[in-house]
Short mmCIF file of C-alpha atoms and ligand atoms in Angstrom, two decimals:
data_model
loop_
_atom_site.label_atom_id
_atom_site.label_comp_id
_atom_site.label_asym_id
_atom_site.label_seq_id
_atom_site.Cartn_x
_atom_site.Cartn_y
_atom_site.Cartn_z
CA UNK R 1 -11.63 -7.20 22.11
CA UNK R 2 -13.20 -7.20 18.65
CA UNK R 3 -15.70 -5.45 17.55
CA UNK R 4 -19.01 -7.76 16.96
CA UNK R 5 -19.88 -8.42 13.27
CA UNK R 6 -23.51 -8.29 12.03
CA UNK R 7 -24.90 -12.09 12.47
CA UNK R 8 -25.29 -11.93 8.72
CA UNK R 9 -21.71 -11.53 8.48
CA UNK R 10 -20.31 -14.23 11.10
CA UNK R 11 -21.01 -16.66 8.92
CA UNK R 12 -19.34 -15.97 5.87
CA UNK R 13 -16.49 -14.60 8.18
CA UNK R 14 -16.27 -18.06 9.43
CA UNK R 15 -16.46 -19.80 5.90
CA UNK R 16 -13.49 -17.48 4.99
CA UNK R 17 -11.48 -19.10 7.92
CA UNK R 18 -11.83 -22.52 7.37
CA UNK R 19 -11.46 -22.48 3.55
CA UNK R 20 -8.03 -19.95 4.22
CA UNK R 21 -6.82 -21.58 7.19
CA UNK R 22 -3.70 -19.88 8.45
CA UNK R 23 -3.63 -16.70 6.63
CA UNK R 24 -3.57 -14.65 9.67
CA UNK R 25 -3.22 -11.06 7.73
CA UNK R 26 -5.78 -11.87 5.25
CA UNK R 27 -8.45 -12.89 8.28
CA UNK R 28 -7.39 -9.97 9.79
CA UNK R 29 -8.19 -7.62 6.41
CA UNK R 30 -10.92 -9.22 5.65
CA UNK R 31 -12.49 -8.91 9.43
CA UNK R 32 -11.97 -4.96 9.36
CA UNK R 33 -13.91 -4.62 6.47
CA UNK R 34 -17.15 -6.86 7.33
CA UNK R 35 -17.27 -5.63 10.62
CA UNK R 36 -18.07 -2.08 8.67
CA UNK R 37 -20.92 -3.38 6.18
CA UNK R 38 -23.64 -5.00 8.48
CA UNK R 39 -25.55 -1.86 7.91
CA UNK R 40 -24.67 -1.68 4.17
CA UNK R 41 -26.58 -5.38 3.65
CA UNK R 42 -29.18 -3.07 5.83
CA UNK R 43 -30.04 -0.72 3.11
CA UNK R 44 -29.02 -3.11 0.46
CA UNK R 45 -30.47 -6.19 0.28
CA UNK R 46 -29.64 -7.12 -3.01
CA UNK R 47 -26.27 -7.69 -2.31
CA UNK R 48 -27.00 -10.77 0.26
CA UNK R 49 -29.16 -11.91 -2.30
CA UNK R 50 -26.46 -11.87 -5.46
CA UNK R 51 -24.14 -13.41 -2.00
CA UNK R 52 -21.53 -10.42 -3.13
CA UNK R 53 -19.43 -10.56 -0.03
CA UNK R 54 -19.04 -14.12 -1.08
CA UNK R 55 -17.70 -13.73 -4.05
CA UNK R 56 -15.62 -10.45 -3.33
CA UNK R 57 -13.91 -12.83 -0.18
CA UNK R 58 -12.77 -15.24 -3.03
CA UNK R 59 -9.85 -14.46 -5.26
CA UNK R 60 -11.14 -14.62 -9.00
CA UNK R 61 -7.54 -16.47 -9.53
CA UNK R 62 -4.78 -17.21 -7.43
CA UNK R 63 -1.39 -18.22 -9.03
CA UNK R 64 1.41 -19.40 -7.37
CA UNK R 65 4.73 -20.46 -9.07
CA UNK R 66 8.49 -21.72 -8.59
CA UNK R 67 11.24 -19.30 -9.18
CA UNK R 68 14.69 -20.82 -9.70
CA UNK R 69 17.41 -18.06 -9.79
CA UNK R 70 21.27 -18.62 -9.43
CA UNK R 71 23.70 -16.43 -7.10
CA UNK R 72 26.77 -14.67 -8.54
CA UNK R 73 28.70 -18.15 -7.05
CA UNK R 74 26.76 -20.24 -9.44
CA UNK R 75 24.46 -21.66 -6.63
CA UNK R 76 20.79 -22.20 -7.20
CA UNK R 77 18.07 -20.68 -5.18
CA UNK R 78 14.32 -21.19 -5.49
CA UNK R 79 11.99 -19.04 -4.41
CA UNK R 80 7.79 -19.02 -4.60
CA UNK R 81 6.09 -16.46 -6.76
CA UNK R 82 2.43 -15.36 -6.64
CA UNK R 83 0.09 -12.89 -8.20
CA UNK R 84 -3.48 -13.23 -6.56
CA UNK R 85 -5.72 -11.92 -8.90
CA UNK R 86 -8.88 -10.90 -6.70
CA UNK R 87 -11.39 -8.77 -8.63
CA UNK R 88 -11.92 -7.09 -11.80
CA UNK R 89 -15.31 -5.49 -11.30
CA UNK R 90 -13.94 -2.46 -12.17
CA UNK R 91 -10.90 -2.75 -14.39
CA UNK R 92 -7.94 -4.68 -14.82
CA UNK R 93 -6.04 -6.34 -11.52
CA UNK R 94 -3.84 -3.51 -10.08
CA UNK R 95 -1.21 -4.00 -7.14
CA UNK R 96 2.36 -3.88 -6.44
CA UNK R 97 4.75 -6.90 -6.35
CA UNK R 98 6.15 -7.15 -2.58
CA UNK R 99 9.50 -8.99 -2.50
CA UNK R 100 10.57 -10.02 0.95
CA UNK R 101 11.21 -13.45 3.11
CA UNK R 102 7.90 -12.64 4.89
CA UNK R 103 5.41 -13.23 1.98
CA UNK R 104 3.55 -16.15 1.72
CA UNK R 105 0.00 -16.55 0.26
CA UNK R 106 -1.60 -15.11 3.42
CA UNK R 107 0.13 -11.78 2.95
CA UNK R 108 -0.45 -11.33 -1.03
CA UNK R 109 -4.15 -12.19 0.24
CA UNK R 110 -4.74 -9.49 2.57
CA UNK R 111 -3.16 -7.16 -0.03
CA UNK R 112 -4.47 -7.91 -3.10
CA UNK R 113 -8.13 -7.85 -0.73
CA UNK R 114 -7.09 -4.39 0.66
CA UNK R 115 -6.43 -3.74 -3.07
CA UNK R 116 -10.05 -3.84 -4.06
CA UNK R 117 -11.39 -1.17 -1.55
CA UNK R 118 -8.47 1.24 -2.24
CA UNK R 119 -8.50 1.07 -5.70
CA UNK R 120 -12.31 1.42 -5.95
CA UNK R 121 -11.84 4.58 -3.63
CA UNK R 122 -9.20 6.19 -6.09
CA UNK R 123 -12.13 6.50 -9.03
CA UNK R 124 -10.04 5.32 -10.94
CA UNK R 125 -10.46 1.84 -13.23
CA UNK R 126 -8.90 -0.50 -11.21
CA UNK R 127 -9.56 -3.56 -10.02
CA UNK R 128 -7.75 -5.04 -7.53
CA UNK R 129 -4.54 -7.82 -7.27
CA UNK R 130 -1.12 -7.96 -5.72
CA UNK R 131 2.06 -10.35 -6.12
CA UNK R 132 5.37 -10.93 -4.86
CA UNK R 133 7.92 -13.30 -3.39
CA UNK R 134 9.52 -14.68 -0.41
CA UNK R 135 12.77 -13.52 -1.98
CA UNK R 136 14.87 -11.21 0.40
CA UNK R 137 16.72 -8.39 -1.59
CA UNK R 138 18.88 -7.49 1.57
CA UNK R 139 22.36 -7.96 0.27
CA UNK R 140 21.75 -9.46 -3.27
CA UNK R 141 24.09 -7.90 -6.00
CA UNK R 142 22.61 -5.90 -8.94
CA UNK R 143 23.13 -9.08 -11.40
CA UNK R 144 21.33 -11.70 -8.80
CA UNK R 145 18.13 -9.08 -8.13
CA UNK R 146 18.23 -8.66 -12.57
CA UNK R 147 18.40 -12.84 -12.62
CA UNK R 148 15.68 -13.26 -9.68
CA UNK R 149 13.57 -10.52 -11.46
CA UNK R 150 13.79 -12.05 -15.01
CA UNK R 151 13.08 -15.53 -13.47
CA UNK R 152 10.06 -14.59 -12.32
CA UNK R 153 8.65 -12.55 -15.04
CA UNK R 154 9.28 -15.58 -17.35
CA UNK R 155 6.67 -17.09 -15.46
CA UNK R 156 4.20 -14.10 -14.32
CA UNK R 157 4.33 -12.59 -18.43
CA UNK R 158 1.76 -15.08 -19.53
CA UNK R 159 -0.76 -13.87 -16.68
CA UNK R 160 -0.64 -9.82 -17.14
CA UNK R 161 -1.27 -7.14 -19.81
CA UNK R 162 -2.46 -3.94 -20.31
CA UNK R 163 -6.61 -4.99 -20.03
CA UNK R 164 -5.66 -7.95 -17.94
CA UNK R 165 -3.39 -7.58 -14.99
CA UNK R 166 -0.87 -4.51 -14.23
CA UNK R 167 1.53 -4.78 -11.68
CA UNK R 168 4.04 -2.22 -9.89
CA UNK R 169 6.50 -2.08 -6.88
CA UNK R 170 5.69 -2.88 -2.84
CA UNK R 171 8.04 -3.38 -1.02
CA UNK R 172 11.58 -4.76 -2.12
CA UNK R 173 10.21 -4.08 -5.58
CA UNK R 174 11.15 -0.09 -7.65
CA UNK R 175 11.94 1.13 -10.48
CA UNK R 176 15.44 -0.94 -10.65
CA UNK R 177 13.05 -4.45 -10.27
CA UNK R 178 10.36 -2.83 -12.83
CA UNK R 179 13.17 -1.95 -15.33
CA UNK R 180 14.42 -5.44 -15.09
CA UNK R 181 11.07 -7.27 -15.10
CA UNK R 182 9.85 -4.84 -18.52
CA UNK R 183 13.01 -5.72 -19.89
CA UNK R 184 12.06 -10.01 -19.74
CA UNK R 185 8.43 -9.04 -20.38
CA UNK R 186 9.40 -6.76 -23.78
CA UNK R 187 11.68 -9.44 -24.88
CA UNK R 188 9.24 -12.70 -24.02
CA UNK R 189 6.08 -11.18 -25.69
CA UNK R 190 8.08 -8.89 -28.47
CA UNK R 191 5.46 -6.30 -27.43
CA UNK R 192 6.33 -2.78 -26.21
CA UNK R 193 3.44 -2.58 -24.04
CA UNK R 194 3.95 0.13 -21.66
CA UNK R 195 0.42 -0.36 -19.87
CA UNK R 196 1.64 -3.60 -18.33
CA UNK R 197 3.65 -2.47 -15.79
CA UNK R 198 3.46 1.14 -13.55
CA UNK R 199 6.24 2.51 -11.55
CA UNK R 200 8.08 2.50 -15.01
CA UNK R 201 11.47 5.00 -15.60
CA UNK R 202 10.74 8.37 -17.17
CA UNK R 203 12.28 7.76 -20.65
CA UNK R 204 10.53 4.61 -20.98
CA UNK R 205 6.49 5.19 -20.31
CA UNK R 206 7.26 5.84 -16.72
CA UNK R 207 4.96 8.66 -15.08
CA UNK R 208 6.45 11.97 -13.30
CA UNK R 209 5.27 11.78 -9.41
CA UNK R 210 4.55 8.14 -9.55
CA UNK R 211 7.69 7.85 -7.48
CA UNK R 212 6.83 10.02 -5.06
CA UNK R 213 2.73 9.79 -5.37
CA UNK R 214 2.31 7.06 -2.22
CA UNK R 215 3.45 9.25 0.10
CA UNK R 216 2.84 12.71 -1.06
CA UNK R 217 -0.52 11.18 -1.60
CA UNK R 218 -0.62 10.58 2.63
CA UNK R 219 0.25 13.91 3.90
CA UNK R 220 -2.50 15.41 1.49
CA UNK R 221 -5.14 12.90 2.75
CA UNK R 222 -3.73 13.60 6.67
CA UNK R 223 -4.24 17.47 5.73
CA UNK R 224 -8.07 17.20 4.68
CA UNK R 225 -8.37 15.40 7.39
CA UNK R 226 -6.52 17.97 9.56
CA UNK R 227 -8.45 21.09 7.77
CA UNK R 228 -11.50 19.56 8.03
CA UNK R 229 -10.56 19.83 11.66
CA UNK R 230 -9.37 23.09 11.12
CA UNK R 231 -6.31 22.74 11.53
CA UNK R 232 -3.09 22.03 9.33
CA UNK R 233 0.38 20.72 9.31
CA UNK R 234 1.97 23.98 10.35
CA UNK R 235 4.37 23.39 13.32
CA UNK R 236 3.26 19.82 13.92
CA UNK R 237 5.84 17.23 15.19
CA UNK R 238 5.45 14.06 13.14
CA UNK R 239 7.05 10.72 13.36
CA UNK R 240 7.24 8.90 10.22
CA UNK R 241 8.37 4.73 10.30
CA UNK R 242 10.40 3.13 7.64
CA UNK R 243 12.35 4.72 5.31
CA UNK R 244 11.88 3.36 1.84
CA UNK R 245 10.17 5.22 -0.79
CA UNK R 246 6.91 5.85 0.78
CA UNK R 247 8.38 7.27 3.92
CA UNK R 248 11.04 9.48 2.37
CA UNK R 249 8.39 11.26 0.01
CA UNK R 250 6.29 11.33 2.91
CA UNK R 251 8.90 13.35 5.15
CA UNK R 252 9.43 15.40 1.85
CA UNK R 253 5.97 16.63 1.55
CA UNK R 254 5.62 16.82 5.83
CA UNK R 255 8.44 19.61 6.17
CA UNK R 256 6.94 21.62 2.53
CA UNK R 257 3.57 21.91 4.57
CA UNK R 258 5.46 23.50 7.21
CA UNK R 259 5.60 20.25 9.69
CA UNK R 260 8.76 19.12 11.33
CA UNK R 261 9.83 15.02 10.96
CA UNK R 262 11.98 13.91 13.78
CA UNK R 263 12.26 10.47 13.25
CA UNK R 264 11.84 7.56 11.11
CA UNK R 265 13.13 4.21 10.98
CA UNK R 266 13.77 0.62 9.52
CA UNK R 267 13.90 -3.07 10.67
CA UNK R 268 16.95 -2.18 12.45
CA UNK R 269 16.40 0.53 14.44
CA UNK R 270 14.69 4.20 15.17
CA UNK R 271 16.75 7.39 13.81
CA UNK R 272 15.79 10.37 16.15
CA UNK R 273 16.96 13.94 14.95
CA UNK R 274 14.82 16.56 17.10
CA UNK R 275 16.84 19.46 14.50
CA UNK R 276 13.84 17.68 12.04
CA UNK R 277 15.34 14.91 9.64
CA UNK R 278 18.01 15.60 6.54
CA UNK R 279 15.69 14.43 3.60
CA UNK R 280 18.99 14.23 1.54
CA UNK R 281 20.86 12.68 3.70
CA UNK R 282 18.17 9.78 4.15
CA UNK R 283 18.01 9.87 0.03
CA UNK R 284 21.66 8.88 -0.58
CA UNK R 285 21.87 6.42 2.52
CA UNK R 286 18.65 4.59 1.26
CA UNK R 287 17.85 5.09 -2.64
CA UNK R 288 21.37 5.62 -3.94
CA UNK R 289 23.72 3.96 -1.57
CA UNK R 290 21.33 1.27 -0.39
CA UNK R 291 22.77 1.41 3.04
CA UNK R 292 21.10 0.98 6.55
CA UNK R 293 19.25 3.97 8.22
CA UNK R 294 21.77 3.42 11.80
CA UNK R 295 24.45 5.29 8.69
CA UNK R 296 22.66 8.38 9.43
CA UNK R 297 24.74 9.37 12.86
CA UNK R 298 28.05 9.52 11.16
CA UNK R 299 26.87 12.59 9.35
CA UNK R 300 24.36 14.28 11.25
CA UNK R 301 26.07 14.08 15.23
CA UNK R 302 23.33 15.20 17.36
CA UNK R 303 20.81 12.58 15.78
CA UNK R 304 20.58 9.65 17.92
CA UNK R 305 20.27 5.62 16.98
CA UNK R 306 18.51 3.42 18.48
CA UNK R 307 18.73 -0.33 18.24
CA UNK R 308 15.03 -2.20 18.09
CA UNK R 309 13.89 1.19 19.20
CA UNK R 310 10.21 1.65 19.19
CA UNK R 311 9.47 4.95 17.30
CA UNK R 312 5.98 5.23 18.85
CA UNK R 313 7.40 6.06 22.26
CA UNK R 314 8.73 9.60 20.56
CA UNK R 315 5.88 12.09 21.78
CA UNK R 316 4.15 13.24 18.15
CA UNK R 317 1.31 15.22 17.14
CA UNK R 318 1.10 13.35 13.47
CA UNK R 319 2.00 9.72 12.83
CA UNK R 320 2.09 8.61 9.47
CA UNK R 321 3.20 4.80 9.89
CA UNK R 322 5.26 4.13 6.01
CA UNK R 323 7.00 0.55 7.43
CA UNK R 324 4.66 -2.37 7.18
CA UNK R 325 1.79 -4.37 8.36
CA UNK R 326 1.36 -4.48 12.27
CA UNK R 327 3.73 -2.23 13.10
CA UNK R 328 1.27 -0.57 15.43
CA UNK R 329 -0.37 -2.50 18.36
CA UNK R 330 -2.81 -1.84 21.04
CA UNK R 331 0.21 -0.33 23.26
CA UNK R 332 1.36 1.76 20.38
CA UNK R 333 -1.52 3.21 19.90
CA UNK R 334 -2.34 4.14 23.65
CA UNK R 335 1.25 5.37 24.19
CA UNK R 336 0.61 7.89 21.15
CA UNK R 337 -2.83 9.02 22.13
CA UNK R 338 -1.43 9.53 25.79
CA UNK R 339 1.37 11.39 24.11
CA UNK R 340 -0.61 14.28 22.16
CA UNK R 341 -1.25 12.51 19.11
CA UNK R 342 -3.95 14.56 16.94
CA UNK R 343 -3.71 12.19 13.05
CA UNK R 344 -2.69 9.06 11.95
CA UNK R 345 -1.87 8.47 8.21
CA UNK R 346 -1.49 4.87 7.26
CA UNK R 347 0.93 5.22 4.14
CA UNK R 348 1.89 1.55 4.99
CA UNK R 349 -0.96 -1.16 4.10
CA UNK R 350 -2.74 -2.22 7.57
CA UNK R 351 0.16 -0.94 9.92
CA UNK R 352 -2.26 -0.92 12.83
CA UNK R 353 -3.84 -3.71 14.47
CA UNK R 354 -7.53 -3.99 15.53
CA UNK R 355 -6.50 -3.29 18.85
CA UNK R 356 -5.05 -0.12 18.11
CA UNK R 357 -7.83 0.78 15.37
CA UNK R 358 -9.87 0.49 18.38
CA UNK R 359 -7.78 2.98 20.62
CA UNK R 360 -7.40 5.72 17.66
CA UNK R 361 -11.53 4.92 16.96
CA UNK R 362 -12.27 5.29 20.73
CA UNK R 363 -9.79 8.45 21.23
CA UNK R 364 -11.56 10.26 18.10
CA UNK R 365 -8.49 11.43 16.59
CA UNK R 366 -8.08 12.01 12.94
CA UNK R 367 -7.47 8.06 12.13
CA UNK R 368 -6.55 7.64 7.81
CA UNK R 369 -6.58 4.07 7.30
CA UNK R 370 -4.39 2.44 4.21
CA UNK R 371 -6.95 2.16 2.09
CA UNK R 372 -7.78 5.50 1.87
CA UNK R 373 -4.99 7.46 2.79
CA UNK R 374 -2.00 5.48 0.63
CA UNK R 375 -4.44 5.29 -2.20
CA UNK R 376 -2.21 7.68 -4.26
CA UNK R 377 0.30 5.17 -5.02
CA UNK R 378 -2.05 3.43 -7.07
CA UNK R 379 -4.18 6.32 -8.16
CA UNK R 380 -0.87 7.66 -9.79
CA UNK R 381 -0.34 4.20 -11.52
CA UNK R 382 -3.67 4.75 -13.39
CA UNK R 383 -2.62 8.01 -14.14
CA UNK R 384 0.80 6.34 -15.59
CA UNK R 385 -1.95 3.83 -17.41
CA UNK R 386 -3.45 6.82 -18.89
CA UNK R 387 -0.39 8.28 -20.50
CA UNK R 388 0.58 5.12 -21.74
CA UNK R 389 -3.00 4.82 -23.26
CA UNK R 390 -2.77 8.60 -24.99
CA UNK R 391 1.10 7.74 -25.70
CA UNK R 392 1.84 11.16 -23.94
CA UNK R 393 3.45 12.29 -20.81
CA UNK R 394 1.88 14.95 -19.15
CA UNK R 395 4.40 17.57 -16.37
CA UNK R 396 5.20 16.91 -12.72
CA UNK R 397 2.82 20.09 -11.68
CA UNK R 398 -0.35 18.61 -13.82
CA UNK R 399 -0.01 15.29 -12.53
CA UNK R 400 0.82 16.20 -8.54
CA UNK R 401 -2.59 18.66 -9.32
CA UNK R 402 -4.26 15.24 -10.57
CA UNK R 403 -2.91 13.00 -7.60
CA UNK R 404 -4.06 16.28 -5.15
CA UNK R 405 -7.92 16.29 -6.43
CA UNK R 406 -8.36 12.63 -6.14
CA UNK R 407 -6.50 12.76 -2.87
CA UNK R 408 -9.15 15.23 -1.65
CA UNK R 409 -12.11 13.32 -3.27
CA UNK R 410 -11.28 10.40 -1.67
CA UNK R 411 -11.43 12.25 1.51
CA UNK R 412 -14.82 13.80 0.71
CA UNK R 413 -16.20 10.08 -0.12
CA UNK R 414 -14.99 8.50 3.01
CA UNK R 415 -15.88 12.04 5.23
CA UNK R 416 -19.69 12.38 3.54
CA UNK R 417 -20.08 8.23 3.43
CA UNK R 418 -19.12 7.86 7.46
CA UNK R 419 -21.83 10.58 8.08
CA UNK R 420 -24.52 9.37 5.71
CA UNK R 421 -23.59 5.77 7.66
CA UNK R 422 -23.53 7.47 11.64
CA UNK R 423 -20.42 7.25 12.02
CA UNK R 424 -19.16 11.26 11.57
CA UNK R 425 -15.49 11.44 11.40
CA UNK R 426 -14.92 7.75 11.47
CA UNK R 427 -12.74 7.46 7.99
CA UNK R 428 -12.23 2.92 8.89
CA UNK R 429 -16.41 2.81 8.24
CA UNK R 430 -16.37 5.86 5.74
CA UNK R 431 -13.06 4.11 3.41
CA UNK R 432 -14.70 0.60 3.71
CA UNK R 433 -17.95 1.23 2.57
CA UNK R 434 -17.85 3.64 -0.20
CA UNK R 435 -14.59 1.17 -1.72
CA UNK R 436 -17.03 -1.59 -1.40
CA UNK R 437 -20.39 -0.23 -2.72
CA UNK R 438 -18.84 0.55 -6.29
CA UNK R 439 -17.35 -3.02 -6.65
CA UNK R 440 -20.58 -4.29 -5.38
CA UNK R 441 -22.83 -2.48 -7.55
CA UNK R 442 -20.45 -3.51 -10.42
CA UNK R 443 -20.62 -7.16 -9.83
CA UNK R 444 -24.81 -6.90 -9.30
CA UNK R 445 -24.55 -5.58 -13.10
CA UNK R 446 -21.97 -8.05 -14.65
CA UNK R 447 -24.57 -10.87 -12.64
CA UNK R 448 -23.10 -14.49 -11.67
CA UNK R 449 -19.59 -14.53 -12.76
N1 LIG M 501 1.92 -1.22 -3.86
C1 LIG M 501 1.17 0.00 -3.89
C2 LIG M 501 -0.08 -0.14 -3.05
O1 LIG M 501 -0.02 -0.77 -2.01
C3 LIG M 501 0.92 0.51 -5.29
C4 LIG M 501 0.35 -0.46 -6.26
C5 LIG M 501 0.28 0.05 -7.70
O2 LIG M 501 0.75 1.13 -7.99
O3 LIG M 501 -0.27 -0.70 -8.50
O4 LIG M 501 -1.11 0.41 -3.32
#
């Protein structure tokens, strides 16, 4: 079923398989790009000289440590750590920390590579990284997520700073993990550096709308996309996965643009309320009361639970996937075109699969992939950066105004960059080659390093 990659291109696809053998995600990440840039090398010749894919395939530094951490019964746990730090072309490594029992190297790889494209797309300077751990939050007690989070900053300090390396939260990892993890950094270095770590609280160098910026950031990328369709949100039935921070700001910013969110979701099982979701009800359940979305029915009666539920199978006009990676296959996909389906907003890093990029490609629906449309996660960290820098905190309207213009620019780049490539309305070839001509251009500049 793939698509066929420029015979330029096979090759140093098939030198990234065999020297990262088993990463399936990263493969996967890296594939979707290539397959977008054999007419980049086209115009550009340059960069097959200066072998930039190459180099951009290749981590800059990958780090990968043990984190010991002891339960509240005394026991001892250890857990891996990583922080893959892939390219600094354009400023220091940027990405989130993900915490949960999936991660492995293969996982930080594809995200710290996704990384690159989206952060290069924000305008922002960023370069590109991510971290994390195979450590599973579910269930742990505030004291044993401080311990686990102090463990592993006494390793990962010595790695980041302010010019070098900034991480932030993914999943399993917000503003409770960042406090903790400033906290061991502050008192490690004796430095009160705010600009090493985004997602920070408001009284301590934290930036308003950072919280919500990842998925606010979605629905405004889904609405250029929708008005340069003319249409807009207005009325539109929308299905929105997860339910962790990204999907509840989401929702939030869905029903203010007049559309109606009727379901959501998390590992457990699909919520469906056709009245349109309870934002604040979802709020308490999840970010104050840390308690599972199935909760939701002993409040709200009418909604309905269901267990392993597949939330694609609702009939939707938008779907902004907010979960995970993969969470939409070829069968997803097809059962949501057949259903109506008009957008797709990705505020989850690669939720689809190929096979279901292929069906929203093929069906020419308004497709947002991650790397453009959750771009203002990230985009708002550099705007935290920023205030940190100036040592000033600008207001929740200035900075949503901020995260709103580079929300629409990035649409612009990735609308005018799929037409200037033949590819009109096609935001996969639009997102991967205007991220990747800055970084390139950069690294051409800086020349073998
Ligand atoms: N984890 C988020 C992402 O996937 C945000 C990273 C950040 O703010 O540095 O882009």
């Amino acid at each position: 079923m793939s698509m066929h990659l420029d015979e330029k291109l096979e090759p140093i696809y098939q030198e990234v398989l065999a020297r990262n053998p088993g990463e399936m995600e990263f493969h996967q990440a890296v594939r979707e790009v290539l397959e977008s840039l054999g007419p980049v090398l086209v115009k550009h010749p340059e960069y097959a000289h200066h072998k930039i894919i190459e180099r951009i395939c290749e981590p800059e530094r990958q780090i990968i440590f043990r984190v010991p951490w002891q339960d509240d019964k005394g026991q001892v746990h250890i857990n891996r750590g990583f922080r893959v730090e892939f390219n600094s072309a354009l400023g220091p490594y940027k990405g989130g920390l993900r915490f949960h029992p999936s991660v492995y190297l293969g996982i930080i790889k594809f995200l710290g590579f996704e990384q690159i494209f989206k952060n290069s797309l924000t305008g922002m300077p960023i370069g590109g990284g991510k971290g994390g751990s195979d450590f599973d939050p579910k269930g742990k007690s505030d004291d044993e997520i401080m311990r686990f989070c102090q463990s592993f900053m006494t390793e990962l300090y010595r790695h980041i700073g302010e010019h070098t390396d900034v991480p932030a939260g993914d999943i399993g990892v917000g503003g409770r993990e960042i406090g903790y993890m400033f906290g061991q950094y502050k008192r490690i270095t004796n430095r009160w550096e705010a600009g090493v770590l985004t997602g920070k609280g408001l009284n301590w160098g934290g930036s308003l709308v950072r919280t919500e910026a990842t998925g606010y950031g979605s629905v405004f990328f889904v609405d250029e996309m929708l008005k340069a369709r003319k249409d807009s949100f207005e009325g539109k039935t929308c299905l929105v996965s997860g339910s962790g921070n990204v999907a509840i700001y989401t929702i939030e910013k869905i029903h203010e643009l007049g559309g109606k969110c009727i379901a959501c979701s998390d590992s457990n099982g699909v919520i469906y309320d056709e009245k349109g979701l309870d934002l604040n009800l979802i709020q308490r359940l999840k970010e104050v009361e840390r308690r599972r979305i199935k909760d939701y029915t002993q409040y709200r009666k009418h909604a309905v639970y269901k267990e392993a539920g597949n939330i694609w199978e609702v009939p939707c006009q938008v779907a902004m996937p907010s979960a995970t990676q993969n969470e939409i296959n070829g069968k997803d996909a097809k059962t949501l075109v057949k259903n109506g389906c008009i957008a797709i907003g990705e505020g989850a890093n690669m939720p689809t699969t190929p096979e279901g990029v292929k069906v929203f490609l093929d069906a020419q629906i308004a497709y947002g992939p991650g790397k453009a449309a959750n771009a203002g996660g990230v985009a708002t960290s550099a705007l935290e950066m920023q205030q940190n820098a100036q040592r000033d905190s600008w207001d929740f309207d200035y900075t949503e105004q901020r995260l709103r213009k580079i929300m629409k620019g990035i649409h612009e780049l990735c609308y005018d960059t799929a037409i200037e490539y033949g590819c009109p309305g096609n935001y996969v070839v639009g997102a991967n080659i205007a991220g990747f001509i800055k970084v390139a251009d950069a690294m051409v500049a800086f020349g073998v390093v």
